[in-house]
PDB file of C-alpha atoms in Angstrom:
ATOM      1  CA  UNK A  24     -19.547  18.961  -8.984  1.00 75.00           C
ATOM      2  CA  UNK A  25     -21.195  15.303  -9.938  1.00 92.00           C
ATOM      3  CA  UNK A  26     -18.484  12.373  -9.381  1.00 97.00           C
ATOM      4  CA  UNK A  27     -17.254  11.348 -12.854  1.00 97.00           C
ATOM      5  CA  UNK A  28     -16.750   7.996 -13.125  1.00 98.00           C
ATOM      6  CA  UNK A  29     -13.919   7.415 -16.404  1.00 98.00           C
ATOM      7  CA  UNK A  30     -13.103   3.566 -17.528  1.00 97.00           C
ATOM      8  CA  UNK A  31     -11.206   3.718 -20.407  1.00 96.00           C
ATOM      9  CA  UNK A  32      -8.155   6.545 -21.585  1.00 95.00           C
ATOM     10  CA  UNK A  33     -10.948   8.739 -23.822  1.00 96.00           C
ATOM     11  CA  UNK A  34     -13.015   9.340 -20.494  1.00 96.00           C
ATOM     12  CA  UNK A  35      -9.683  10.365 -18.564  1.00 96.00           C
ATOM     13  CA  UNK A  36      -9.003  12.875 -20.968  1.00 93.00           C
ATOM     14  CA  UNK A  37     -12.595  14.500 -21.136  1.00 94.00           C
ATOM     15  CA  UNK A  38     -12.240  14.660 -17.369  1.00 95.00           C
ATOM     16  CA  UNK A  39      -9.284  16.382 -16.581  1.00 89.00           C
ATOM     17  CA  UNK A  40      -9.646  20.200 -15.872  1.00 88.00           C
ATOM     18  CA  UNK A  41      -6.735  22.877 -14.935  1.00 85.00           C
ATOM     19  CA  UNK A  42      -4.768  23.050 -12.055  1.00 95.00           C
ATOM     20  CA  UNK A  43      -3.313  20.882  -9.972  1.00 97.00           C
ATOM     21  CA  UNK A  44      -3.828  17.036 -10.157  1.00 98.00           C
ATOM     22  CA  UNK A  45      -3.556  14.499  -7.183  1.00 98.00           C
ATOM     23  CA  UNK A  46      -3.892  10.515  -7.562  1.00 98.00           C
ATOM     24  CA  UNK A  47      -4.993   7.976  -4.975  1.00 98.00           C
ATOM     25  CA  UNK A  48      -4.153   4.379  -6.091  1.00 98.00           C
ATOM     26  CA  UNK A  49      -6.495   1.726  -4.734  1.00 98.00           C
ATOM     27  CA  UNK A  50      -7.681  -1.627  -5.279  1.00 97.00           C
ATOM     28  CA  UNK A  51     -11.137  -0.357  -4.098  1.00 97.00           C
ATOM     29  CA  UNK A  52     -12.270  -2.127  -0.403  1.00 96.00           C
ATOM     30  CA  UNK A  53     -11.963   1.799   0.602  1.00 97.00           C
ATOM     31  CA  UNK A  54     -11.413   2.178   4.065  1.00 96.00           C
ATOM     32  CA  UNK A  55     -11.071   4.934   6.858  1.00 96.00           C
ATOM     33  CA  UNK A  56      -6.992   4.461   5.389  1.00 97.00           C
ATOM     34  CA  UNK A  57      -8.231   5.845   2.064  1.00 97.00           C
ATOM     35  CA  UNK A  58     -10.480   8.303   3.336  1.00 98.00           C
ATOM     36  CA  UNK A  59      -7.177   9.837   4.794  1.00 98.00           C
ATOM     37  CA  UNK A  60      -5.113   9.257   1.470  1.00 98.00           C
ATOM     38  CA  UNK A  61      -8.077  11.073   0.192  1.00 98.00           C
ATOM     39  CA  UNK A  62      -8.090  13.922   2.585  1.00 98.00           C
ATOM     40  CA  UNK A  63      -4.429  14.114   2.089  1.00 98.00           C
ATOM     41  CA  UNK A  64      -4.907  14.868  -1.403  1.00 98.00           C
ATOM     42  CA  UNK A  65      -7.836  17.160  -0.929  1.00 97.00           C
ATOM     43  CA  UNK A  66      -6.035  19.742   0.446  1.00 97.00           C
ATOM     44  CA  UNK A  67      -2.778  19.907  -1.953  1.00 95.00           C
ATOM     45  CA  UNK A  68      -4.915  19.548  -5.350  1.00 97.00           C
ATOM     46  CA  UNK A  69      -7.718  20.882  -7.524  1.00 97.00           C
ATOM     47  CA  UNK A  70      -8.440  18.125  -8.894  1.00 98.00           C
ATOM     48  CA  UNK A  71      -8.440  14.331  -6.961  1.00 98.00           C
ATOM     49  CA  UNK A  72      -8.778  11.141  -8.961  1.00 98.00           C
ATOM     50  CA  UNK A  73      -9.107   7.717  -7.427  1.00 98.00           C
ATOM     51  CA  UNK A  74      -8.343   5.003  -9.301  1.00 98.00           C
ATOM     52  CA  UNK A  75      -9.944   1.256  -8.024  1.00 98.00           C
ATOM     53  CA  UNK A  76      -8.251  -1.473  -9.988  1.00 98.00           C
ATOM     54  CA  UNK A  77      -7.549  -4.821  -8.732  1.00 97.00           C
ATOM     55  CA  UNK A  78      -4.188  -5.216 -10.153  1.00 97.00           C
ATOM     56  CA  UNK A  79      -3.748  -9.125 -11.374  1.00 96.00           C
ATOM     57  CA  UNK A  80       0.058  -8.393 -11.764  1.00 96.00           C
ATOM     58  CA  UNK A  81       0.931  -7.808  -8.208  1.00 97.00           C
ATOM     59  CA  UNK A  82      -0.746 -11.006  -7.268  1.00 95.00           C
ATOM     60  CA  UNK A  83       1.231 -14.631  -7.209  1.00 91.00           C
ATOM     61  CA  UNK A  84      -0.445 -17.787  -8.100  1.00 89.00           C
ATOM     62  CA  UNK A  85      -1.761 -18.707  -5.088  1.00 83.00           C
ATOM     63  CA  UNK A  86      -2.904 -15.218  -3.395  1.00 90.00           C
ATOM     64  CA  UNK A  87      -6.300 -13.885  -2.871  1.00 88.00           C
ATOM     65  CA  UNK A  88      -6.345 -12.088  -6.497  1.00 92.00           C
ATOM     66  CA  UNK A  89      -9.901 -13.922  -7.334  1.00 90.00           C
ATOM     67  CA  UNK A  90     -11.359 -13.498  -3.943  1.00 89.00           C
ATOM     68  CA  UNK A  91     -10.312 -10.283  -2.751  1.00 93.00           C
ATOM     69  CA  UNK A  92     -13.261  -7.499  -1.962  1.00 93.00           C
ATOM     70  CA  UNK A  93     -14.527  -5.662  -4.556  1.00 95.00           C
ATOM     71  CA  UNK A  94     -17.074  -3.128  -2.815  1.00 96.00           C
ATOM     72  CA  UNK A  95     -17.632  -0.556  -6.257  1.00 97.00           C
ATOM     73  CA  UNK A  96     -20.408   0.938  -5.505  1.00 97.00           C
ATOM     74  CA  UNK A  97     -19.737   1.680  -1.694  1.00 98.00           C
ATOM     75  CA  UNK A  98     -16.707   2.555  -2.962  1.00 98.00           C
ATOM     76  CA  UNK A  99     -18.070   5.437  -5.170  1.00 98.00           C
ATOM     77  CA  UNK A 100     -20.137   6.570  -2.200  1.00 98.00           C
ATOM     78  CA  UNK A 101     -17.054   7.030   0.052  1.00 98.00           C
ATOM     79  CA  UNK A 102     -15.566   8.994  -2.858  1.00 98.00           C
ATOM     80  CA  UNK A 103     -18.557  11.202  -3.378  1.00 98.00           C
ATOM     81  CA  UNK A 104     -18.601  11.956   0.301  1.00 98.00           C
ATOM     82  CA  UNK A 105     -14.755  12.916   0.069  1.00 98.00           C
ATOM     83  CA  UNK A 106     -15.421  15.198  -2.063  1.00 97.00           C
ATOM     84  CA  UNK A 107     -13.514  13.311  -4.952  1.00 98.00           C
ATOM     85  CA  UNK A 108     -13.536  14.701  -8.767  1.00 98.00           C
ATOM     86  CA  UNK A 109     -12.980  11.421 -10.812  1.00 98.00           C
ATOM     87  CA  UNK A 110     -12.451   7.654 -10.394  1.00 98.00           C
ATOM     88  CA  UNK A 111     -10.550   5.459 -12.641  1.00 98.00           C
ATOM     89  CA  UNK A 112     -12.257   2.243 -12.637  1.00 98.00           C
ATOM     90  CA  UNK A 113     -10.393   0.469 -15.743  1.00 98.00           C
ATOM     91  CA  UNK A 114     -11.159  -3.291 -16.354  1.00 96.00           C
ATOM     92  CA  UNK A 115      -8.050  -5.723 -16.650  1.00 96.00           C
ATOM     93  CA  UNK A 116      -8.292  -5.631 -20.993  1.00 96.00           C
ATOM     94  CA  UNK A 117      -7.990  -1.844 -20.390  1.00 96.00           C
ATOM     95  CA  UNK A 118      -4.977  -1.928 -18.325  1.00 97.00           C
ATOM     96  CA  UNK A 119      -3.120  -5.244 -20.233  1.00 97.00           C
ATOM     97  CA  UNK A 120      -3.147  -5.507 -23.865  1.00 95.00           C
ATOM     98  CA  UNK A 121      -3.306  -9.206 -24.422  1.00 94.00           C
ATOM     99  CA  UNK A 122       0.862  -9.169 -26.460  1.00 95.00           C
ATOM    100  CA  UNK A 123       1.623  -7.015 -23.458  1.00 94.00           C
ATOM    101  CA  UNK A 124       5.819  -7.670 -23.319  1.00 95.00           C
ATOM    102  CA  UNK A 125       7.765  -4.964 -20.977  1.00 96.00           C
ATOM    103  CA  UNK A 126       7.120  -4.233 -17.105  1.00 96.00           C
ATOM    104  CA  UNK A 127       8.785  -2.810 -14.546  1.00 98.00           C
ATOM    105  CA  UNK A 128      11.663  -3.964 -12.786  1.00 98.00           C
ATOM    106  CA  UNK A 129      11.547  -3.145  -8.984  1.00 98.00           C
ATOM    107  CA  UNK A 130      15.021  -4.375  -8.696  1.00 97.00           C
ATOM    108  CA  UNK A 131      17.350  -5.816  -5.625  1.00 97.00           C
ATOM    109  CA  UNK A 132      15.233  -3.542  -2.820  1.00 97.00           C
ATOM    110  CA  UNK A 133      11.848  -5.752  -4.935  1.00 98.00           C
ATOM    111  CA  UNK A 134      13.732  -9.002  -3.914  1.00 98.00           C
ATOM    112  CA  UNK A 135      13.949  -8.465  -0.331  1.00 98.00           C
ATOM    113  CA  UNK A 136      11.549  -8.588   3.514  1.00 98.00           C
ATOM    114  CA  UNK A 137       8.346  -8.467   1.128  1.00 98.00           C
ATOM    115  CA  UNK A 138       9.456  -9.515  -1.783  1.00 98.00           C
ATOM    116  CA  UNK A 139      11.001 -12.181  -0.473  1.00 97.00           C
ATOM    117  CA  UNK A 140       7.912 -13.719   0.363  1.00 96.00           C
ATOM    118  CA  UNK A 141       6.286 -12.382  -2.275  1.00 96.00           C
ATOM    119  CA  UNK A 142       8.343 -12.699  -6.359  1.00 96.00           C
ATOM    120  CA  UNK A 143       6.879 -10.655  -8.706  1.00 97.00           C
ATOM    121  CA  UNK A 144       4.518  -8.409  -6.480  1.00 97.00           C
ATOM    122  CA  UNK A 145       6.388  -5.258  -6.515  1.00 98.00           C
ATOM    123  CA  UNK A 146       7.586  -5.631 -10.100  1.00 98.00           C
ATOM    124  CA  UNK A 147       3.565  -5.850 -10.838  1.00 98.00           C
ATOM    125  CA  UNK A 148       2.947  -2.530  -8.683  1.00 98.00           C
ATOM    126  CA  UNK A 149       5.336  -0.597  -9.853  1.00 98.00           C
ATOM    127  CA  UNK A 150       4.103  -1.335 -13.701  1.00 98.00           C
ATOM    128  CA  UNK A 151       0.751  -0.626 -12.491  1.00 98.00           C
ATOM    129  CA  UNK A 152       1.998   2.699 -11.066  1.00 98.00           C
ATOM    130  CA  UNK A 153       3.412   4.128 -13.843  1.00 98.00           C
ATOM    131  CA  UNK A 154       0.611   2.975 -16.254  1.00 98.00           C
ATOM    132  CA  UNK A 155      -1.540   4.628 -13.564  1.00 98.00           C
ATOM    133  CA  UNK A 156       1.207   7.830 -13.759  1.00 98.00           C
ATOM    134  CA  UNK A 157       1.313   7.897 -17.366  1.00 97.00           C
ATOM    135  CA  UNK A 158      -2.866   8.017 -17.933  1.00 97.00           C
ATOM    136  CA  UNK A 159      -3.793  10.400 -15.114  1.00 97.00           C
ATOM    137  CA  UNK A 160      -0.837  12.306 -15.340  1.00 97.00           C
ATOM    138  CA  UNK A 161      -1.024  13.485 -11.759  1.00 98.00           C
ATOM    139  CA  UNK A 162       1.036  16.074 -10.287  1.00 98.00           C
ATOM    140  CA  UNK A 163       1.310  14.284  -6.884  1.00 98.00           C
ATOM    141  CA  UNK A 164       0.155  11.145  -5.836  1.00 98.00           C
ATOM    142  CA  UNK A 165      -0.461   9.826  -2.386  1.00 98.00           C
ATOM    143  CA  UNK A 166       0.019   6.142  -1.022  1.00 98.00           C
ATOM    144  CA  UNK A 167      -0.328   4.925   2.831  1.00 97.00           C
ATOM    145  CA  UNK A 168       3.049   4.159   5.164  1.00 97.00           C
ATOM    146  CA  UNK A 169       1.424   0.736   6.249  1.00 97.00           C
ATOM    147  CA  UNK A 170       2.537  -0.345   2.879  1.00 97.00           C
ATOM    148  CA  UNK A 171       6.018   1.087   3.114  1.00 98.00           C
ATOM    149  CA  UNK A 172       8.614  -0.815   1.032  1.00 98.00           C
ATOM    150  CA  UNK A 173       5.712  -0.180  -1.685  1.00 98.00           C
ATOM    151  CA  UNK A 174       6.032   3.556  -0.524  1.00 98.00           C
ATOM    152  CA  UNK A 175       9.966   2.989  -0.817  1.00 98.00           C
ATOM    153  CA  UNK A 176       9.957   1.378  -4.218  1.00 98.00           C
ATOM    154  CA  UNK A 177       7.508   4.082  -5.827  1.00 98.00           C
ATOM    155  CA  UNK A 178       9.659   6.681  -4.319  1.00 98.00           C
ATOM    156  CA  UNK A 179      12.661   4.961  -6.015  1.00 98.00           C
ATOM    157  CA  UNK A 180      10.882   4.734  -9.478  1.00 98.00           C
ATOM    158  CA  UNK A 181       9.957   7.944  -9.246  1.00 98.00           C
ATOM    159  CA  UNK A 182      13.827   9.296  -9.092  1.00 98.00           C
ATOM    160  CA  UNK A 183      15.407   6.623 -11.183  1.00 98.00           C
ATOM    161  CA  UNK A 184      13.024   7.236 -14.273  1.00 98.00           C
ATOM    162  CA  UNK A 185      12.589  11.021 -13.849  1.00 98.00           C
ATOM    163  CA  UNK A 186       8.870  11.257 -13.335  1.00 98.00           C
ATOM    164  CA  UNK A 187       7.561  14.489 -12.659  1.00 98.00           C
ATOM    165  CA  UNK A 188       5.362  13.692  -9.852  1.00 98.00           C
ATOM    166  CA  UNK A 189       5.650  14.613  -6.012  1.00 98.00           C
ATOM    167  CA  UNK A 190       4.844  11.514  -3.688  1.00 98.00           C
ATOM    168  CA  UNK A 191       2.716  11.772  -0.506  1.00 98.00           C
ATOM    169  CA  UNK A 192       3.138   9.534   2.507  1.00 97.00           C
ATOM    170  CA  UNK A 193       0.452   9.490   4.711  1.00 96.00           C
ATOM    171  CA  UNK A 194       0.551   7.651   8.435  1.00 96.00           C
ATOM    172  CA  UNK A 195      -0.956   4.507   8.832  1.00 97.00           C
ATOM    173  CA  UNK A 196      -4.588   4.478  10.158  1.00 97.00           C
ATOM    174  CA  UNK A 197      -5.314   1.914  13.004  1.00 97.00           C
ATOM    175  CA  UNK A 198      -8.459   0.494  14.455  1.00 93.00           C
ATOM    176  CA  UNK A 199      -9.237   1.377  18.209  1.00 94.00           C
ATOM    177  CA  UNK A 200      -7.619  -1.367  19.190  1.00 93.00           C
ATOM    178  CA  UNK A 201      -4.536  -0.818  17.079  1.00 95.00           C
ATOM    179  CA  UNK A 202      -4.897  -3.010  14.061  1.00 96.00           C
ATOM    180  CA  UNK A 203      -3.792  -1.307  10.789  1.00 97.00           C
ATOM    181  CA  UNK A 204      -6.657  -0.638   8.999  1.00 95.00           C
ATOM    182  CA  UNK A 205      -6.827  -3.114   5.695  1.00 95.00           C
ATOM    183  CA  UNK A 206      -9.515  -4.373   3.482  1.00 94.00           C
ATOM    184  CA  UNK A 207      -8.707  -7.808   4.324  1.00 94.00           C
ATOM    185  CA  UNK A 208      -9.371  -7.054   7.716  1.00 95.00           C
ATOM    186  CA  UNK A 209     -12.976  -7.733   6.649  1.00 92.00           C
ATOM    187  CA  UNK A 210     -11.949 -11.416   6.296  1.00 92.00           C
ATOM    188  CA  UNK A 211     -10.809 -11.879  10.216  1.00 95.00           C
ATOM    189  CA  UNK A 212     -13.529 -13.837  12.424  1.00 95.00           C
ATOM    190  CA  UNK A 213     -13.660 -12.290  15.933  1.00 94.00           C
ATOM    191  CA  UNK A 214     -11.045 -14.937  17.208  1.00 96.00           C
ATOM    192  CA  UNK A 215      -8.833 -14.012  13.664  1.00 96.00           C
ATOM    193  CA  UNK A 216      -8.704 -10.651  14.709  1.00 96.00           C
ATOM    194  CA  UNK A 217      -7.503 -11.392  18.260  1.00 97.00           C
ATOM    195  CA  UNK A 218      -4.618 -13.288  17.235  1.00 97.00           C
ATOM    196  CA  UNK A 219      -3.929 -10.609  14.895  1.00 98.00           C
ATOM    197  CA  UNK A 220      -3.536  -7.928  17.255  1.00 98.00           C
ATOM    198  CA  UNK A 221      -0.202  -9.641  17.895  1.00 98.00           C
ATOM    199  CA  UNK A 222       0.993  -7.539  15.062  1.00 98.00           C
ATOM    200  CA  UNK A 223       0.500  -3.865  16.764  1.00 98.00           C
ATOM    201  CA  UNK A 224       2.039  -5.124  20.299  1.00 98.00           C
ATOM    202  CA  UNK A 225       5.159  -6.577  18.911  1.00 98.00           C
ATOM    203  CA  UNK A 226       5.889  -3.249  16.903  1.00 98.00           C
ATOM    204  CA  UNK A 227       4.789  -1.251  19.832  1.00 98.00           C
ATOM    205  CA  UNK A 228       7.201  -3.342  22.331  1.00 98.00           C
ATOM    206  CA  UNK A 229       9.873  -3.507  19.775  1.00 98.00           C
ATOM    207  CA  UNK A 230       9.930   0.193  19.187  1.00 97.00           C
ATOM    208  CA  UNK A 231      10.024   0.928  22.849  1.00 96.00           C
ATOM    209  CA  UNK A 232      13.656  -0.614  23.209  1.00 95.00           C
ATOM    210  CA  UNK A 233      16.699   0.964  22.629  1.00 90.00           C
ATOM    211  CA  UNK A 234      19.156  -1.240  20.467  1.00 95.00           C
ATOM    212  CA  UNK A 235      18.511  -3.125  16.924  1.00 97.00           C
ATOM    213  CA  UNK A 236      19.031  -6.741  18.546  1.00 96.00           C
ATOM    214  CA  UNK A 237      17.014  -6.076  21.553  1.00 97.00           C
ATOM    215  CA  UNK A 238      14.083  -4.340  19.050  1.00 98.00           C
ATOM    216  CA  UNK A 239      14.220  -7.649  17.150  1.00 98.00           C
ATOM    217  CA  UNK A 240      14.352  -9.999  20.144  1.00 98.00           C
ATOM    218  CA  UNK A 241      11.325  -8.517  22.049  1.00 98.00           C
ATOM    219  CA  UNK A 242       8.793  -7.533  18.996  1.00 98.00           C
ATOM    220  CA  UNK A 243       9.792 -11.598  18.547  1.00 98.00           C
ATOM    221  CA  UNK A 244       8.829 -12.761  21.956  1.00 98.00           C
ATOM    222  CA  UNK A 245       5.402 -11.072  21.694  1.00 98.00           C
ATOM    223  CA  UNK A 246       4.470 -12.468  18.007  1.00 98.00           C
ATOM    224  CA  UNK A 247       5.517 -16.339  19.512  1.00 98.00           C
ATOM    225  CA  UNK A 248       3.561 -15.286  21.937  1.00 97.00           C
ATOM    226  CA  UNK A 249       0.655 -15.028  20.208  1.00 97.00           C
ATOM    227  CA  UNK A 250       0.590 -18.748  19.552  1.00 96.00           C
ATOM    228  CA  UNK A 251       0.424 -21.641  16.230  1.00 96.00           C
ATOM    229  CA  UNK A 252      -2.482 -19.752  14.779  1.00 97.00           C
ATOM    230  CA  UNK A 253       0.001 -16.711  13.695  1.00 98.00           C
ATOM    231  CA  UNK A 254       2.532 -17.773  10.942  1.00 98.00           C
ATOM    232  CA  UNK A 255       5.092 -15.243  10.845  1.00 98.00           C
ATOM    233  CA  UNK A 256       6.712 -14.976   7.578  1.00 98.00           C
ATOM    234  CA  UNK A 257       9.011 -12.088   8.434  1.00 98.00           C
ATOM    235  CA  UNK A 258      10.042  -9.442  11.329  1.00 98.00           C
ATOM    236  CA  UNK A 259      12.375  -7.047   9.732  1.00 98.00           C
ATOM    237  CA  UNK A 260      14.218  -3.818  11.019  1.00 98.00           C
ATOM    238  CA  UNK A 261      15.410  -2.048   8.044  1.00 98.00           C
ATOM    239  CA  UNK A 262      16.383   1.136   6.009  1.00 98.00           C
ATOM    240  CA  UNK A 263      13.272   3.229   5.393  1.00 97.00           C
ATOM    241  CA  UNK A 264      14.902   4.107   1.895  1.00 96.00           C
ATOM    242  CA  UNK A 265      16.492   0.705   0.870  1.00 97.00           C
ATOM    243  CA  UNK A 266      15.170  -1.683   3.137  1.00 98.00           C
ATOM    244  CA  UNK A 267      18.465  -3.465   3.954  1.00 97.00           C
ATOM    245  CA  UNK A 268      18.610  -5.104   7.532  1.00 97.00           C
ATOM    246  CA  UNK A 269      19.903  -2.192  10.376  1.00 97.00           C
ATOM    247  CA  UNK A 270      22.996  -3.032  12.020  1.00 95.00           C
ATOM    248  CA  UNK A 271      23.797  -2.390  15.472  1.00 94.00           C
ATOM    249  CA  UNK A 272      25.836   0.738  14.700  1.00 94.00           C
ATOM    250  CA  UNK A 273      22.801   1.953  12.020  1.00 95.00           C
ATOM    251  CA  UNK A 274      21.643   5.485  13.250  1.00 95.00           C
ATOM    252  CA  UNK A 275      18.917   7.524  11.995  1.00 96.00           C
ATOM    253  CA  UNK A 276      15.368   6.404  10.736  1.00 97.00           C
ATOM    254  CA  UNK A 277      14.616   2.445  10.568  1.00 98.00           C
ATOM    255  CA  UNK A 278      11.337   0.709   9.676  1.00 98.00           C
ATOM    256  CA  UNK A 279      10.139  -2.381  11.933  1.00 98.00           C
ATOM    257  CA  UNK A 280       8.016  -4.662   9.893  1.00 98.00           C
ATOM    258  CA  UNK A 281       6.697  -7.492   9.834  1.00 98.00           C
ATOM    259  CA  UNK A 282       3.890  -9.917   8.000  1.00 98.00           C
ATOM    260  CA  UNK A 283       2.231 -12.630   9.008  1.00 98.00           C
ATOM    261  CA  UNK A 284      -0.775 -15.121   8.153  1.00 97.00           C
ATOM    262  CA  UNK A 285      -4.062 -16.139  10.498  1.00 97.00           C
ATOM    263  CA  UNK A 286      -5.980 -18.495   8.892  1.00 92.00           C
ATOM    264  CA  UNK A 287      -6.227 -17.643   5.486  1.00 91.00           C
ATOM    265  CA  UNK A 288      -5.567 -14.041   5.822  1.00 95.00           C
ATOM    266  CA  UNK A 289      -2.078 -12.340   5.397  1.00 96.00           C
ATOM    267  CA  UNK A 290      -1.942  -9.279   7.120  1.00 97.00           C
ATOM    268  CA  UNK A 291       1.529  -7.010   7.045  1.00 98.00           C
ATOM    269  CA  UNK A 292       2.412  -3.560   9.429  1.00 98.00           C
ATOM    270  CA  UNK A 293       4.528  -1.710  10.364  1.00 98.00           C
ATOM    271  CA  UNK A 294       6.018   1.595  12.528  1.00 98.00           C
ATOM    272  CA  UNK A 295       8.912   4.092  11.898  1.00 97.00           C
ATOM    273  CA  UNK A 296      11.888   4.660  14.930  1.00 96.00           C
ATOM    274  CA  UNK A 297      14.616   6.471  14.901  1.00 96.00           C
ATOM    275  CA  UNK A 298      17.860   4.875  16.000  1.00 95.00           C
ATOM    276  CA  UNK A 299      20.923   6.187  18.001  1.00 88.00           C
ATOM    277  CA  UNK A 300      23.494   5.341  19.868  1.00 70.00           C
ATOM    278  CA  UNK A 301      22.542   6.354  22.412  1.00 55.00           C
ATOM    279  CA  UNK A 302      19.225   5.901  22.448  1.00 49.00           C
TER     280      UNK A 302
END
């Protein structure tokens, strides 16, 4: 079937057959990540819609909101050749009315590692998200781990407010040489990207010891390391379902993350472990 391309509610509703409904959030940018969301989705549903919107809500005052890649037309040819039904490409007056009053709140686990760093962002994804939810109406919907208190938080919303819709994680896609695969990656010179790789070894060195404070100590040598050109805003080790900091008696599944800046770019990854005694 022809790619339908649907901007505005009306369009959504002419394009949504029977069966079973998955949603891919992007921002557009669409990667070999997404092409895996996509896949993901694929499989489970009958019917796969993509939505690219550059959200302006999840961005802070002085982010890359204005400047970050929009690719549309590439984008739809990834889509077509993923075999995707429909994409959502809204504009910002279709998302926001102008009097627009109530978001979402992503609460205490919004405040913390990420969005620390970052106030507001997950309060403006999660809004996004269930706008996204409520005009689709998906039956599952799939987002990537490298973003994982995002993956967290939606999970979260998803039980608190009683939304009928299944979540999908799918593993994080890397580059040969182990960067996560991002759309800003596109804005890394060759001796960016370098310095960036610091990322990928300090997770990979971290996750190879056995306790918390040793994980923390050695994924921190390797990031200093790396040298003045990588600003570190965080390295956390935390619980995958409320992102509080791991103590040294935590057992079971932990998330080391951590986000950082070269140049102009900020770049964030991450990888899963799973923590015992006697590990």
């Amino acid at each position: 079937m022809e790619l339908i391309v649907a901007r505005d509610r009306e369009d959504l509703v002419k394009a949504r057959r029977g069966g079973e409904v998955a949603l891919v959030p992007t921002m557009g940018a669409l990667h070999e990540g997404h092409r895996s969301l996509i896949r993901q989705a694929r499989v489970r549903a009958d019917q796969v819609v993509v939505s690219i919107f550059v959200n302006p809500l999840q961005f802070g005052p002085n982010e890359d909101f204005s400047r970050y890649p929009r690719t549309f037309e590439a984008d739809l040819d990834v889509c077509r050749a993923e075999g995707v039904d429909v994409v959502f490409h809204p504009d910002v007056e279709e998302m926001y009315a102008p009097d627009r009053q109530v978001s979402v709140s992503a609460g205490p686990m919004g405040e913390v590692v990420e969005g620390a760093h970052r106030p507001g962002h997950f309060d403006g994804v999660l809004t996004v998200v269930l706008k996204l939810f409520n005009l689709v109406r998906p039956d599952l919907a799939v987002f990537g781990q490298k973003d994982a208190q995002q993956l967290a938080l939606i999970r979260r919303m998803v039980a608190d407010l009683d939304l009928p819709i299944e979540i999908l994680g799918a593993p994080t896609v890397r580059e040969p040489d182990g960067l996560a695969l991002s759309s800003r990656n596109r804005y890394l010179s060759d001796d960016d990207r370098r310095v960036a790789l610091a990322l990928s070894r300090a997770l990979r060195a971290g996750a190879a010891e056995l306790a918390p404070a040793a994980i923390r100590a050695t994924a921190r040598e390797v990031l200093a390391a790396a040298g003045p050109r990588l600003e570190v805003d965080y390295l956390a080790l935390v619980d995958p379902e409320t992102f509080a900091d791991v103590d040294e008696s935590y057992e079971g599944m932990a998330v080391l993350a951590v986000a950082a800046r070269v140049g102009a770019t900020r770049l964030i990854d991450n990888v899963t472990l799973t923590l015992t005694r006697g590990r």
